[in-house]
Amino acid sequence: MKSKGLRITPQRDQVTEIALQQEDHFEIQFLINETQRIYPKISPATVYRTVSTLCEAGLLSETLQSNTGVTLYEVHHSAEHHDHIVCMDCGKIVEFHDEQMEEAQQAVTRKLSFEQVRHKHVIYARCGLLKRK
Amino acid sequence: MKSKGLRITPQRDQVTEIALQQEDHFEIQFLINETQRIYPKISPATVYRTVSTLCEAGLLSETLQSNTGVTLYEVHHSAEHHDHIVCMDCGKIVEFHDEQMEEAQQAVTRKLSFEQVRHKHVIYARCGLLKRK
DNA sequence: TTGCCTGCAAACACTTTGCAGTAGG
DNA sequence: CCTACTGCAAAGTGTTTGCAGGCAA
């Protein structure tokens, strides 16, 4: 898998395993904490380096900013693309996919003579929990 | 205009004037440089403070990240909302507005029981300049 | 053995904050 | 006169980098 000239080390193993276990979006700090629980002497620098390696390898992707502005990562499911709704009140993140919207994007991009590479589409909304209180 | 308990000072005047002159997206560092050209002893902290004041006042908005990841601001035209295409090759930024897409967003958000507040929709694309070379 | 990988600490870029002095209204 | 605003420098954040030693292959 990562046998593309990359060495397999206990540190990378540990970080990779924890990262890939996550079903949700997570921040680097979480990964650092979790890894240090098991492997106390790992350095944050190594986690950063490993995460960017995993991103390049296509196993993770840096998806979005949380409602507080922190960078979040998620396991990259090559399957299908999705976008995000972030709740500004409780921070909850919901994924969605809308084919019609994707097509509209392609249309706009082409109309302006661009070739779309990727996009970042985040809707900031309120789930209503606060209002009900 | 900013007579909402806010004081008018030469520093704020200068920063505001330069900021509002910009037709394009700009980064804070640009604003700091430009202001210091005219008003050399202004402090970066003041520019930061002024920019956030202007954002709260609705005159500026923090719109997006450039292709290199820097935060960009733009003068806020209350008129109509638009989204952005950022060229990953040359950094060019094009604005677009697509009513159909906006409606699709509302539909998705409502379907998931959210109330949309705002959204950030950035398409990263290539303008093709590099390819032609 | 080779050189990629690690830990550590320092460097970094960007932004915020505490404080004492200044000046707007 | 009062207190918001400013400059300065220090402190924060989040992330990257240089280096010497260590270990996978």
XYZ file of N, CA and C (backbone and C1' of nucleotides) in Angstrom, chain B residues 6-10 28-29 45 48-49 70-71, chain C residues 13-20 22-25:
120
model
N -18.404 54.355 17.597
C -17.022 54.165 17.197
C -16.359 55.501 16.901
N -15.122 55.601 17.280
C -14.412 56.847 17.046
C -13.753 56.867 15.689
N -13.683 58.042 15.127
C -13.015 58.173 13.845
C -11.603 58.674 14.103
N -10.656 57.907 13.674
C -9.263 58.278 13.900
C -8.559 58.257 12.554
N -7.450 58.963 12.437
C -6.697 58.961 11.179
C -6.369 57.545 10.722
N -4.661 40.744 4.217
C -4.371 41.741 5.240
C -2.976 42.308 5.048
N -2.030 41.486 4.702
C -0.665 41.954 4.568
C -0.551 43.069 3.543
N -1.240 45.593 14.360
C -2.352 45.280 15.260
C -3.546 46.176 14.974
N -5.322 44.994 11.863
C -6.137 43.825 12.180
C -7.405 44.232 12.899
N -7.239 45.116 13.900
C -8.416 45.531 14.662
C -9.402 46.263 13.772
N -3.939 31.654 1.793
C -4.015 32.879 2.568
C -5.464 33.377 2.628
N -5.828 33.959 3.757
C -7.172 34.506 3.897
C -7.319 35.789 3.093
P 8.268 33.302 8.198
O 6.681 33.245 8.129
C 6.037 32.124 7.545
C 4.559 32.232 7.835
C 4.019 33.652 7.644
O 2.727 33.560 7.062
C 3.671 32.966 9.880
P 2.059 34.942 6.576
O 0.856 35.100 7.606
C 0.046 33.955 7.862
C -0.685 34.156 9.150
C -1.385 35.512 9.270
O -2.754 35.247 9.481
C -0.229 34.950 11.259
P -3.828 36.404 9.368
O -4.104 36.666 10.916
C -4.467 35.545 11.706
C -4.399 35.891 13.164
C -5.120 37.182 13.554
O -6.260 36.814 14.317
C -3.038 36.927 14.693
P -7.152 37.881 15.062
O -6.529 37.854 16.526
C -6.390 36.605 17.193
C -5.887 36.843 18.609
C -6.666 37.900 19.397
O -6.911 37.355 20.679
C -4.364 38.412 19.406
P -7.773 38.174 21.755
O -6.711 38.619 22.863
C -5.503 37.887 23.018
C -4.647 38.562 24.074
C -5.357 39.591 24.951
O -4.847 39.461 26.270
C -3.563 40.616 23.818
P -5.532 40.176 27.528
O -4.328 40.951 28.226
C -3.004 40.396 28.208
C -2.043 41.381 28.837
C -2.678 42.384 29.790
O -1.726 42.682 30.810
C -1.836 43.525 27.869
P -2.075 43.712 32.003
O -1.350 45.025 31.477
C 0.022 44.949 31.065
C 0.478 46.297 30.547
C -0.150 47.478 31.299
O 0.870 48.380 31.690
C -0.411 47.758 28.967
P 0.560 49.356 32.980
O 1.294 50.666 32.484
C 2.409 50.562 31.595
C 2.359 51.701 30.591
C 1.918 53.039 31.198
O 2.724 54.071 30.640
C 0.538 52.522 29.364
P 1.919 60.074 25.830
O 0.691 59.934 24.835
C 0.807 59.081 23.696
C -0.400 59.298 22.804
C -0.817 60.756 22.644
O -1.096 60.952 21.270
C -2.653 59.481 23.416
P -1.459 62.430 20.760
O -3.025 62.293 20.506
C -3.518 61.203 19.721
C -5.030 61.225 19.781
C -5.632 62.615 19.578
O -6.897 62.449 18.981
C -6.310 61.821 21.632
P -7.294 63.217 17.711
O -8.800 62.724 17.485
C -9.061 61.342 17.295
C -10.432 61.005 17.867
C -11.528 61.990 17.506
O -12.733 61.259 17.305
C -11.268 61.932 19.866
P -13.974 61.955 16.601
O -14.941 62.323 17.821
C -15.426 61.292 18.644
C -16.335 61.884 19.705
C -17.149 63.085 19.236
O -18.490 62.948 19.657
C -15.882 63.656 21.156
